PDB file of C-alpha atoms and ligand atoms in Angstrom:
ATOM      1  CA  UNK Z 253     133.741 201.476  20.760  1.00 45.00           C
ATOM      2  CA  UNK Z 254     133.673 197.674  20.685  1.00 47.00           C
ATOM      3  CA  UNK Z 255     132.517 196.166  23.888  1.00 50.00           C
ATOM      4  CA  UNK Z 256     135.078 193.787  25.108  1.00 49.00           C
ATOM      5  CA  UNK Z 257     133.940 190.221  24.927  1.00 53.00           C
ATOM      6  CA  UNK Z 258     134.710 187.571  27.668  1.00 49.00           C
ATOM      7  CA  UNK Z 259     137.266 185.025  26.264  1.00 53.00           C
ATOM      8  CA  UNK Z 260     135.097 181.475  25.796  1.00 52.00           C
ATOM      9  CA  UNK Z 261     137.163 178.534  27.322  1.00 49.00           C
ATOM     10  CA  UNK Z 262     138.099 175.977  24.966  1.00 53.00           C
ATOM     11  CA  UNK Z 263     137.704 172.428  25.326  1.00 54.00           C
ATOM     12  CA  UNK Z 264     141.008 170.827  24.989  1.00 61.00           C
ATOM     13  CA  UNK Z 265     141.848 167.299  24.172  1.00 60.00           C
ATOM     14  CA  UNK Z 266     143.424 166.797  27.540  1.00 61.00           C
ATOM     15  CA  UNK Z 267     139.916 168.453  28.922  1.00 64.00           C
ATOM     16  CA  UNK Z 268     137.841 166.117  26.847  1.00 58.00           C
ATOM     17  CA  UNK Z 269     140.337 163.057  27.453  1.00 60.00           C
ATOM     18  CA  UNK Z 270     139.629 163.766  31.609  1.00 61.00           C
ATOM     19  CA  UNK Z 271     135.776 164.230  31.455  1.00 60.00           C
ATOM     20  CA  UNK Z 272     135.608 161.291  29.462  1.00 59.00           C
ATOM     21  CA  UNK Z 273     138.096 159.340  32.227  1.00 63.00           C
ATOM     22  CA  UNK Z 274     135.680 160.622  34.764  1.00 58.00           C
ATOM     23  CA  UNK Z 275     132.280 159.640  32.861  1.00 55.00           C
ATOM     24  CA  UNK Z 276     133.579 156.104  32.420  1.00 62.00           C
ATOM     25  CA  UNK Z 277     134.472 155.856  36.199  1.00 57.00           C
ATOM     26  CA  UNK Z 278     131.422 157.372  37.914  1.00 47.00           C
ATOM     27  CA  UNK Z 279     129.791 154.408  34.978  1.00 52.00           C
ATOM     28  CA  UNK Z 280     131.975 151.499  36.751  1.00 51.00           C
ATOM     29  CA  UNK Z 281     130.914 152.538  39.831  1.00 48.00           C
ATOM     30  CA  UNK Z 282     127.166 152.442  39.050  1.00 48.00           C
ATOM     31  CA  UNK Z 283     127.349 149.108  37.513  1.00 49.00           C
ATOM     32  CA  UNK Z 284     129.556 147.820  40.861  1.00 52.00           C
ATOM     33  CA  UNK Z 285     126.815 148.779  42.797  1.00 51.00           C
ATOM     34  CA  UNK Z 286     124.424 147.679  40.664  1.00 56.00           C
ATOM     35  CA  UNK Z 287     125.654 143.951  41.255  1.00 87.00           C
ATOM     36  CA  UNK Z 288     125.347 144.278  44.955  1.00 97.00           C
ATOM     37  CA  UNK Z 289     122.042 141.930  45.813  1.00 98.00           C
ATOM     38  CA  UNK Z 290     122.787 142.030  49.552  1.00 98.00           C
ATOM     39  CA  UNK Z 291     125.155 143.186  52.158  1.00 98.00           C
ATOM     40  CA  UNK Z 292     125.876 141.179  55.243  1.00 98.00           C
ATOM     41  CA  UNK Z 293     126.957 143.563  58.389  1.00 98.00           C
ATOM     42  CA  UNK Z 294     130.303 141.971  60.450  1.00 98.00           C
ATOM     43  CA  UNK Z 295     129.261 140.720  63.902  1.00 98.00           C
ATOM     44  CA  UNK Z 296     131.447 141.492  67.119  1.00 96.00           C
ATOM     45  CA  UNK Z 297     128.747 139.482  68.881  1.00 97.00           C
ATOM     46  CA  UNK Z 298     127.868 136.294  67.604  1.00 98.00           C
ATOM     47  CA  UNK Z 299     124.438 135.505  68.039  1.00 98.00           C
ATOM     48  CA  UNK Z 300     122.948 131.981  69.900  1.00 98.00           C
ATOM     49  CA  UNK Z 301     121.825 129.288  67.309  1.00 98.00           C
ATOM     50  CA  UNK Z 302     118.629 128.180  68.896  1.00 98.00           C
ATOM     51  CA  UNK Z 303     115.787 129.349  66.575  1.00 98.00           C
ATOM     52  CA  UNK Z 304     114.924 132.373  68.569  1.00 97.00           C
ATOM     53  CA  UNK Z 305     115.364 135.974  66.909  1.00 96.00           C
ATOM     54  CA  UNK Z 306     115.618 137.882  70.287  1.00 96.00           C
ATOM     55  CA  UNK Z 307     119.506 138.383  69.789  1.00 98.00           C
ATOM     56  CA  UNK Z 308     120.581 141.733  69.686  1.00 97.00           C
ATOM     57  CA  UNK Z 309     122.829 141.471  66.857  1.00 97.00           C
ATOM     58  CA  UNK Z 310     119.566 140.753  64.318  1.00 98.00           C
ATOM     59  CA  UNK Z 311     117.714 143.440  65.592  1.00 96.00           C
ATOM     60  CA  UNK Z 312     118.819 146.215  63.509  1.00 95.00           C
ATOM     61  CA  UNK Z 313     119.721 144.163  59.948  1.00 98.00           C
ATOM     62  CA  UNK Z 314     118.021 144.664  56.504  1.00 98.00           C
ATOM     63  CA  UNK Z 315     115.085 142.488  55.784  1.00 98.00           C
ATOM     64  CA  UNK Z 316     115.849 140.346  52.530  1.00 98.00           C
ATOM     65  CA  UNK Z 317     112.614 138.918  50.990  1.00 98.00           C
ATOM     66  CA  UNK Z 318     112.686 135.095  49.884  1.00 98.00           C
ATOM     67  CA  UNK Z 319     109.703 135.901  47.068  1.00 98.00           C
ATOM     68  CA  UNK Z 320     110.733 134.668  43.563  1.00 98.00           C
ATOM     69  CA  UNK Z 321     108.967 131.855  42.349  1.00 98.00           C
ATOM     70  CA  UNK Z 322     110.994 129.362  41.276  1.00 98.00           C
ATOM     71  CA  UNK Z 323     108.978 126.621  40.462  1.00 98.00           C
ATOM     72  CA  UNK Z 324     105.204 126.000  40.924  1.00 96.00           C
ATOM     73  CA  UNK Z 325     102.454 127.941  40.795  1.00 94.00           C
ATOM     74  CA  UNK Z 326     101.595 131.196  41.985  1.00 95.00           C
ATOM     75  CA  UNK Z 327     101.525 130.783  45.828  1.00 96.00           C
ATOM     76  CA  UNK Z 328      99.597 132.600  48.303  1.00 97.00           C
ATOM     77  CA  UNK Z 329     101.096 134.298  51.599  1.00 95.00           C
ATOM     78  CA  UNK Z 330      99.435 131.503  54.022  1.00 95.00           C
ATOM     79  CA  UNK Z 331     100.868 128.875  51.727  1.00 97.00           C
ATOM     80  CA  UNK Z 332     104.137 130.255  51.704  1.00 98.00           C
ATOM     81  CA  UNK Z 333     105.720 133.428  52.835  1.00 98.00           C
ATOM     82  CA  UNK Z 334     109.941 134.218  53.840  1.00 98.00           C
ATOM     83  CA  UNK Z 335     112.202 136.638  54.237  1.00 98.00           C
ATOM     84  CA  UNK Z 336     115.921 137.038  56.236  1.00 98.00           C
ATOM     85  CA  UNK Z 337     118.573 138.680  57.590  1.00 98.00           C
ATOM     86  CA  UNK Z 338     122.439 137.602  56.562  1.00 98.00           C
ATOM     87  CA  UNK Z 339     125.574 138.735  58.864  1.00 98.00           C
ATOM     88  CA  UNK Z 340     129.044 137.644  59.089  1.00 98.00           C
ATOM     89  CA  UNK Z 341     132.352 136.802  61.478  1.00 98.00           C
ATOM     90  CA  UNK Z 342     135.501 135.373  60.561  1.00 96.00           C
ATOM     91  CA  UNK Z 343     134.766 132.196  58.419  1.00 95.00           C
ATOM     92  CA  UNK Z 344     130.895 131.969  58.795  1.00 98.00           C
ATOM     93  CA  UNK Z 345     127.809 133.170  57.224  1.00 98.00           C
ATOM     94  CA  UNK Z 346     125.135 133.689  59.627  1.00 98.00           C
ATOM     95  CA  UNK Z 347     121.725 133.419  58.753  1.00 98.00           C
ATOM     96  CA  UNK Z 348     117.634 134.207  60.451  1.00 98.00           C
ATOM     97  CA  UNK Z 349     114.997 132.957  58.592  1.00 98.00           C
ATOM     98  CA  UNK Z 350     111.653 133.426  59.220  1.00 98.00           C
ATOM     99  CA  UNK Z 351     109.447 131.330  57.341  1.00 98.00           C
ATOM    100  CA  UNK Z 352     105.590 131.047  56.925  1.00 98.00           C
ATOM    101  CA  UNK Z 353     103.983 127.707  55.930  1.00 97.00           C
ATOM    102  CA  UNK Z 354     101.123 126.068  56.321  1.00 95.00           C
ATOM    103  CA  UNK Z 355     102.486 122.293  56.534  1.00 95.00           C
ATOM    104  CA  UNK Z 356     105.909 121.351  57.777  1.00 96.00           C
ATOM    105  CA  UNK Z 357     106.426 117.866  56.264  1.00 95.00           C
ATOM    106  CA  UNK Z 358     109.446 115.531  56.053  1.00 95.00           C
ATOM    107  CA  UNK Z 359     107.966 112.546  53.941  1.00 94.00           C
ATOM    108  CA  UNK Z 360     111.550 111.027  52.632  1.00 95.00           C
ATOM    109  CA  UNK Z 361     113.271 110.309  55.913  1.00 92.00           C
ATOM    110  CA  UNK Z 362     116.340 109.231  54.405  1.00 95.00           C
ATOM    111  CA  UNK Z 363     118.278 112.410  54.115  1.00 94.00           C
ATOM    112  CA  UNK Z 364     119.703 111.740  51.259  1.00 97.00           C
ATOM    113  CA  UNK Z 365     116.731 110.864  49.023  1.00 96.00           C
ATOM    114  CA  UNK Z 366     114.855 113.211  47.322  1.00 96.00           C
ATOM    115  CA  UNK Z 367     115.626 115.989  49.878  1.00 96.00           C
ATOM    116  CA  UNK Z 368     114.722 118.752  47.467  1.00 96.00           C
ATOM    117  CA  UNK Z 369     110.997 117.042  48.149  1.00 96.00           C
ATOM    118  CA  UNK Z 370     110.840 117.699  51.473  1.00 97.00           C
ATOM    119  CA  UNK Z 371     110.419 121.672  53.212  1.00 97.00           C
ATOM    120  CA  UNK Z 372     114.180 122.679  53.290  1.00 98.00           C
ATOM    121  CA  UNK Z 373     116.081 125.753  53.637  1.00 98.00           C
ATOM    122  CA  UNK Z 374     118.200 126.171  50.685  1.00 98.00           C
ATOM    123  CA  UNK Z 375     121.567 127.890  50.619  1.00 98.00           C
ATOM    124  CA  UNK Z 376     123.424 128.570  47.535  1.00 98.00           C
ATOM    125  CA  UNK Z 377     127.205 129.772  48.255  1.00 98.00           C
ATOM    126  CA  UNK Z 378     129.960 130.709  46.298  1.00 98.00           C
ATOM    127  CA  UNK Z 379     132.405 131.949  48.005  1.00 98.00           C
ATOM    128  CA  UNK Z 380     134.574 133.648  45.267  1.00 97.00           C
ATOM    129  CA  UNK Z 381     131.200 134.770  43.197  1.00 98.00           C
ATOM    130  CA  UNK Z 382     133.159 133.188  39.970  1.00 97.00           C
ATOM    131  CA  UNK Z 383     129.282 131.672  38.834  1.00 97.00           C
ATOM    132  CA  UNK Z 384     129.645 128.727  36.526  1.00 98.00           C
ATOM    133  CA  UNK Z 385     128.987 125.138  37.023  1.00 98.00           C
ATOM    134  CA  UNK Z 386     129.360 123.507  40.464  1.00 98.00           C
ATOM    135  CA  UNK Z 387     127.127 120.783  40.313  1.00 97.00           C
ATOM    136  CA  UNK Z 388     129.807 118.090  40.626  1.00 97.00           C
ATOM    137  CA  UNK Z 389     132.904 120.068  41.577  1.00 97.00           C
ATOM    138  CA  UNK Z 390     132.816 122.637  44.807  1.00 97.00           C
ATOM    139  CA  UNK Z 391     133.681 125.677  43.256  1.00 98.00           C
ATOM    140  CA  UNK Z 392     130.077 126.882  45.170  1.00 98.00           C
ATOM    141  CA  UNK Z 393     127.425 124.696  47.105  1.00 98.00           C
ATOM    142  CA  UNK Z 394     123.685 124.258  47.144  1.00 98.00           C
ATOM    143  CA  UNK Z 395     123.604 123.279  50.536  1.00 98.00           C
ATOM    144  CA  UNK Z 396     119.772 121.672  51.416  1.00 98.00           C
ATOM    145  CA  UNK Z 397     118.952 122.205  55.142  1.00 98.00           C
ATOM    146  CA  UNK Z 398     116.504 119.795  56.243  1.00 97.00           C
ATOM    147  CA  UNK Z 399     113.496 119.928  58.741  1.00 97.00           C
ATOM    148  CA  UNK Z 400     116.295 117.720  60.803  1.00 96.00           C
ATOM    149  CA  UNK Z 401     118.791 120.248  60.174  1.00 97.00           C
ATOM    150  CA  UNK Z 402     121.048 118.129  57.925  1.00 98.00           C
ATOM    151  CA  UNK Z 403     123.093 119.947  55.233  1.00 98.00           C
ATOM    152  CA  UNK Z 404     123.444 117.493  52.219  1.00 98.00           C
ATOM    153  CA  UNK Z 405     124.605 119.130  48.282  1.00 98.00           C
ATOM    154  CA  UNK Z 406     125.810 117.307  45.722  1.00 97.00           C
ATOM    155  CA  UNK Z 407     129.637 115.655  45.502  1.00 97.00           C
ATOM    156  CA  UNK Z 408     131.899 115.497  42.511  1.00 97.00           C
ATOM    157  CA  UNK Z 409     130.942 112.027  41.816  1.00 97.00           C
ATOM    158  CA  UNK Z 410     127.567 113.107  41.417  1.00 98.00           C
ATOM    159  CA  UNK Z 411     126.204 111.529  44.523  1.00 98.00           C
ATOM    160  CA  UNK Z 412     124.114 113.845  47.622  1.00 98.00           C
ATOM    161  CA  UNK Z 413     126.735 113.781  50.659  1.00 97.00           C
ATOM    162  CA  UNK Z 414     125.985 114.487  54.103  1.00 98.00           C
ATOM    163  CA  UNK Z 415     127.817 118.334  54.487  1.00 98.00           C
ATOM    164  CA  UNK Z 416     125.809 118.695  57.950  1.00 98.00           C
ATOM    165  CA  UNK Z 417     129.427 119.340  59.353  1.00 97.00           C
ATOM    166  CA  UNK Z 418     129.542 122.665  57.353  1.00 98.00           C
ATOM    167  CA  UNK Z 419     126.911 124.282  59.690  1.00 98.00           C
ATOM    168  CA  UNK Z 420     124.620 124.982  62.729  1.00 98.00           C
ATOM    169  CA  UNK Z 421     120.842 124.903  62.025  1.00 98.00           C
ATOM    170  CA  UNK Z 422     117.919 125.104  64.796  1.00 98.00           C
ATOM    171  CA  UNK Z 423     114.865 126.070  64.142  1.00 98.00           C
ATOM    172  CA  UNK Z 424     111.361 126.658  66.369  1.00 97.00           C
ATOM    173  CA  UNK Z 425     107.932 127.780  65.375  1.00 96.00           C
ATOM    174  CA  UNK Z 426     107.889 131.281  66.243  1.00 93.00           C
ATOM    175  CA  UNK Z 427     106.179 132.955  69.181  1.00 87.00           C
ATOM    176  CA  UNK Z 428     104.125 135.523  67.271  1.00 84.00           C
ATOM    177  CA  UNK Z 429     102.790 132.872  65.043  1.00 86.00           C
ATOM    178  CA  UNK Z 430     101.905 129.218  65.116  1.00 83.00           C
ATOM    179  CA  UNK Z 431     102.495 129.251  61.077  1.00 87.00           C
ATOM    180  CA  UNK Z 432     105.941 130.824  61.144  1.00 95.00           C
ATOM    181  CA  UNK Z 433     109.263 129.523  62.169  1.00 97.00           C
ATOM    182  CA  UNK Z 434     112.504 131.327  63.070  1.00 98.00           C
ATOM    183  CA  UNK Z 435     115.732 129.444  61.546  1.00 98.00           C
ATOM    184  CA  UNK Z 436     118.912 130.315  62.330  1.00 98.00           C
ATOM    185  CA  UNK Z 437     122.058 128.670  60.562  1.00 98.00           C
ATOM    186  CA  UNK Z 438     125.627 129.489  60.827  1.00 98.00           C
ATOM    187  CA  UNK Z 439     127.600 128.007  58.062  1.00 98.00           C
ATOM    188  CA  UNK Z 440     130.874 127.386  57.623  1.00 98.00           C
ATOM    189  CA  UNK Z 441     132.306 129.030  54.059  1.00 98.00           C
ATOM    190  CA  UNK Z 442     135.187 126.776  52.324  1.00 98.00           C
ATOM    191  CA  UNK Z 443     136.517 127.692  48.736  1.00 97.00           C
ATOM    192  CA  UNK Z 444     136.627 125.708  45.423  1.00 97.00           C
ATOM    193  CA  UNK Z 445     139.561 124.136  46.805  1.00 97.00           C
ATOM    194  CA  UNK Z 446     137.348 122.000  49.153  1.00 98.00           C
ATOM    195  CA  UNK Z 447     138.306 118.109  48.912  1.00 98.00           C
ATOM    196  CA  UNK Z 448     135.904 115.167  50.100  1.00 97.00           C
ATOM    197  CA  UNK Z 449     138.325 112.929  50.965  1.00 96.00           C
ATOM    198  CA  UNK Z 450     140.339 115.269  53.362  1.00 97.00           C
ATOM    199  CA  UNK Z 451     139.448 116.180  57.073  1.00 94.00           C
ATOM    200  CA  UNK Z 452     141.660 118.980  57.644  1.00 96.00           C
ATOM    201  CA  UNK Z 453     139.867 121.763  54.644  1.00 98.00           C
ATOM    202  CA  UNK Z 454     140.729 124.854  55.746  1.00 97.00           C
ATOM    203  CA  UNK Z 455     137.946 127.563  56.253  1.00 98.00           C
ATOM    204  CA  UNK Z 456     137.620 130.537  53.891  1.00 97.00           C
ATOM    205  CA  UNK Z 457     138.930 133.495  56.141  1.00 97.00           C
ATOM    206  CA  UNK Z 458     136.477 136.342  55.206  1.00 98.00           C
ATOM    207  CA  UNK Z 459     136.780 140.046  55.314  1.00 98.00           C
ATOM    208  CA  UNK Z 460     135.073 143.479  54.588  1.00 98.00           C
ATOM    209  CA  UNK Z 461     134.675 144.262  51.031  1.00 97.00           C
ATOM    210  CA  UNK Z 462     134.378 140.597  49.748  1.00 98.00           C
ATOM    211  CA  UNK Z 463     131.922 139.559  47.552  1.00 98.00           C
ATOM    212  CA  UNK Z 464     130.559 136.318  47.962  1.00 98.00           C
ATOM    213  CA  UNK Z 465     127.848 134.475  45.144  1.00 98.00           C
ATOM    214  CA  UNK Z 466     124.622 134.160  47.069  1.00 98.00           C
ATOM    215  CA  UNK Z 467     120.893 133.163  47.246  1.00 98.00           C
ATOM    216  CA  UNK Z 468     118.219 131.752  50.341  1.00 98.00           C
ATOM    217  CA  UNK Z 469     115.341 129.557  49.071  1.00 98.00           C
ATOM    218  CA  UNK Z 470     112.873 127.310  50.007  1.00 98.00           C
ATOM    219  CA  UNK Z 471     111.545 124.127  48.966  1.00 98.00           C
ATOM    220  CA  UNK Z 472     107.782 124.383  50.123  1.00 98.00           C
ATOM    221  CA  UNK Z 473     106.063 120.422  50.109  1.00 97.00           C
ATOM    222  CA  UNK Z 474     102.892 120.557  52.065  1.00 97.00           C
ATOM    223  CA  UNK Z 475     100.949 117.392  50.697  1.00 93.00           C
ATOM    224  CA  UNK Z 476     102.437 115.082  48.213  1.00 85.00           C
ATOM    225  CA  UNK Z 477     106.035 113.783  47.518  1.00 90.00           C
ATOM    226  CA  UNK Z 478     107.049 116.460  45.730  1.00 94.00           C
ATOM    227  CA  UNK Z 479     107.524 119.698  46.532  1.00 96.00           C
ATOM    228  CA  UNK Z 480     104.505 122.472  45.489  1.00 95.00           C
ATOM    229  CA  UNK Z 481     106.509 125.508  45.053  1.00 98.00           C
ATOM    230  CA  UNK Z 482     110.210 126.180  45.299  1.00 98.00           C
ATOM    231  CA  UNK Z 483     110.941 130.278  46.179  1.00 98.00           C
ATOM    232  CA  UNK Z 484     114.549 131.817  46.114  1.00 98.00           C
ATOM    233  CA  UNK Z 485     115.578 135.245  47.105  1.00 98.00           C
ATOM    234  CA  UNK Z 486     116.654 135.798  43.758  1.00 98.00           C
ATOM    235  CA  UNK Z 487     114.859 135.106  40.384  1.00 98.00           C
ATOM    236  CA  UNK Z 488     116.416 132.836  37.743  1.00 98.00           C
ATOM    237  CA  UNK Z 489     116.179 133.617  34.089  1.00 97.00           C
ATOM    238  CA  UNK Z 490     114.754 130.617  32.434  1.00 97.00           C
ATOM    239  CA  UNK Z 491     116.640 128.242  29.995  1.00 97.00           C
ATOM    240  CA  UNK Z 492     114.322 126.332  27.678  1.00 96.00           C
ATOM    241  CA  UNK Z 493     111.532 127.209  30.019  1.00 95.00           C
ATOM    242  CA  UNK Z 494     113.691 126.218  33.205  1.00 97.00           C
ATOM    243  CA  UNK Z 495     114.350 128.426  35.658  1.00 98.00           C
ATOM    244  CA  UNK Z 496     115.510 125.661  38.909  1.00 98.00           C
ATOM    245  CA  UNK Z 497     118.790 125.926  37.498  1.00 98.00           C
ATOM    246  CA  UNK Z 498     120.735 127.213  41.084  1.00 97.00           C
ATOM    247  CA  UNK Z 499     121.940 123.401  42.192  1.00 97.00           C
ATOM    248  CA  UNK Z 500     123.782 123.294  39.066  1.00 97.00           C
ATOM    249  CA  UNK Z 501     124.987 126.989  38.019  1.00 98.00           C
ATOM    250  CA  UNK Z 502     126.252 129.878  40.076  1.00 98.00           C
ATOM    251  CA  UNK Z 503     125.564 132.237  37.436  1.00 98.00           C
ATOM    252  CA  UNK Z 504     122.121 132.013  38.793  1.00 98.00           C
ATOM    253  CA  UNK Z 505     123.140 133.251  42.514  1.00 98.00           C
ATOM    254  CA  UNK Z 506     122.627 136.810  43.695  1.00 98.00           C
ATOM    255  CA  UNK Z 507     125.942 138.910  44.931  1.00 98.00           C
ATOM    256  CA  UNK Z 508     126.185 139.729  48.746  1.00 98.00           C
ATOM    257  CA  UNK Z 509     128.992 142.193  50.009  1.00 98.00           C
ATOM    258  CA  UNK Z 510     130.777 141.528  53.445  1.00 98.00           C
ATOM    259  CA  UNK Z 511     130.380 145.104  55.373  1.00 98.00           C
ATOM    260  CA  UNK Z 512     132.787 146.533  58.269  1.00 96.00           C
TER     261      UNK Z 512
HETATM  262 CA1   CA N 779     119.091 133.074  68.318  1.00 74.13          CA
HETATM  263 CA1   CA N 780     103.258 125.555  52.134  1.00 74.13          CA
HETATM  264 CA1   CA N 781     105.609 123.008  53.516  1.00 74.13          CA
END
């Protein structure tokens, strides 16, 4: 007598139609999270802006190392070293940096000359993450915080303005090393629609689950009128060799996610 045989389930089109649904989803979600270069936890408690790093609110954030070499040559840890923590409230970006280098300098004291020469915290924002050119327009910002905490970027007619109204920066040398400082910044996030000539701009009103274009660098002069090395938290591919493209094209910034 024939043994009975267990009836093999057939793949139907509607079958094969739903795994395939399912394979291309679980594949959009990778590649969403795949983009995600840093995620910024929502602060209840809004911590001081005076250089120090013993606020509770940084105590348990993500490390984010400042370690891609941007321009320069290879640079050792004494010379340079950075890394920081990113958090958010209702229309700011809040920022510690801790930064090792051997020689704070200021050599251009004009603010607005050659401010990329000098040691400066650099901030690259864009607060839709639609990349592209911003150079001259303010669809994102390359804001350069100076060793006098001034904010300057450039405006649409080409010129470096004085932005230091877009933030709070202190910083002090830290207390566990004479070569490191602790900079905090809170900056103020406005939108593409941002206009020079008015005083009333209205603040970009963040929330959990945005995505914001971003990067943290450092222009590192220690001796001459130029800066030595210039490091970013996020690499840059290189066009025709050039790879300090940030100031001019968002494409180049990282992606950080606003978190509950
Ligand atoms: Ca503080
Ligand atoms: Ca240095
Ligand atoms: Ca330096």
């Amino acid at each position: 007598m024939k043994a009975l045989q267990p009836e093999r389930p057939s793949l139907t089109l509607t079958s094969l139609l739903f795994l395939l649904g399912l394979f291309q989803s679980c594949q959009s979600i990778a590649t969403e999270l795949e983009k995600i270069d840093y995620t910024a936890q929502h602060l209840k408690v809004l911590p001081t802006i005076d250089g120090s790093d013993t606020d509770h609110v940084w105590k348990d954030l993500p490390w984010y190392p400042i370690d891609q070499l941007i321009l320069g040559n290879k640079v050792s840890q004494e010379d340079f070293y950075g890394r920081f923590k990113i958090a958010w409230n209702k229309n700011q970006i809040y920022l510690l940096a801790e930064i090792q280098d051997d020689v704070l300098i200021d050599t251009h004291a004009d603010p607005l000359e050659f401010y990329w020469d000098d040691d400066a915290l650099e901030i690259f924002i864009d607060s839709d993450n639609s990349g592209g050119i911003h150079k001259t327009n303010h669809s994102a910002f390359a804001y350069h915080v100076s060793l006098d905490n001034q904010l300057i970027d450039i405006g649409t007619n080409g010129k470096p303005i004085n932005f230091s109204n877009h933030g709070h920066s202190v910083w002090k040398r830290s207390s566990h090393s004479p070569h490191s400082i602790i900079w905090e910044v809170a900056l103020d996030v406005y939108d593409h629609t941002y206009d020079e000539a008015k005083s009333d701009n209205q603040l970009e009103i963040l929330s959990a689950g945005k995505r914001l274009g971003f990067a943290l660098a450092y222009c590192d002069a220690d001796y001459g009128r130029t800066r030595e090395h210039f490091i970013s938290s996020k690499d840059v591919p290189a066009v025709d060799g050039n790879k300090n493209r940030g100031y001019i094209d968002a494409d180049t910034f990282g992606t950080l996610l606003l978190q509950d």
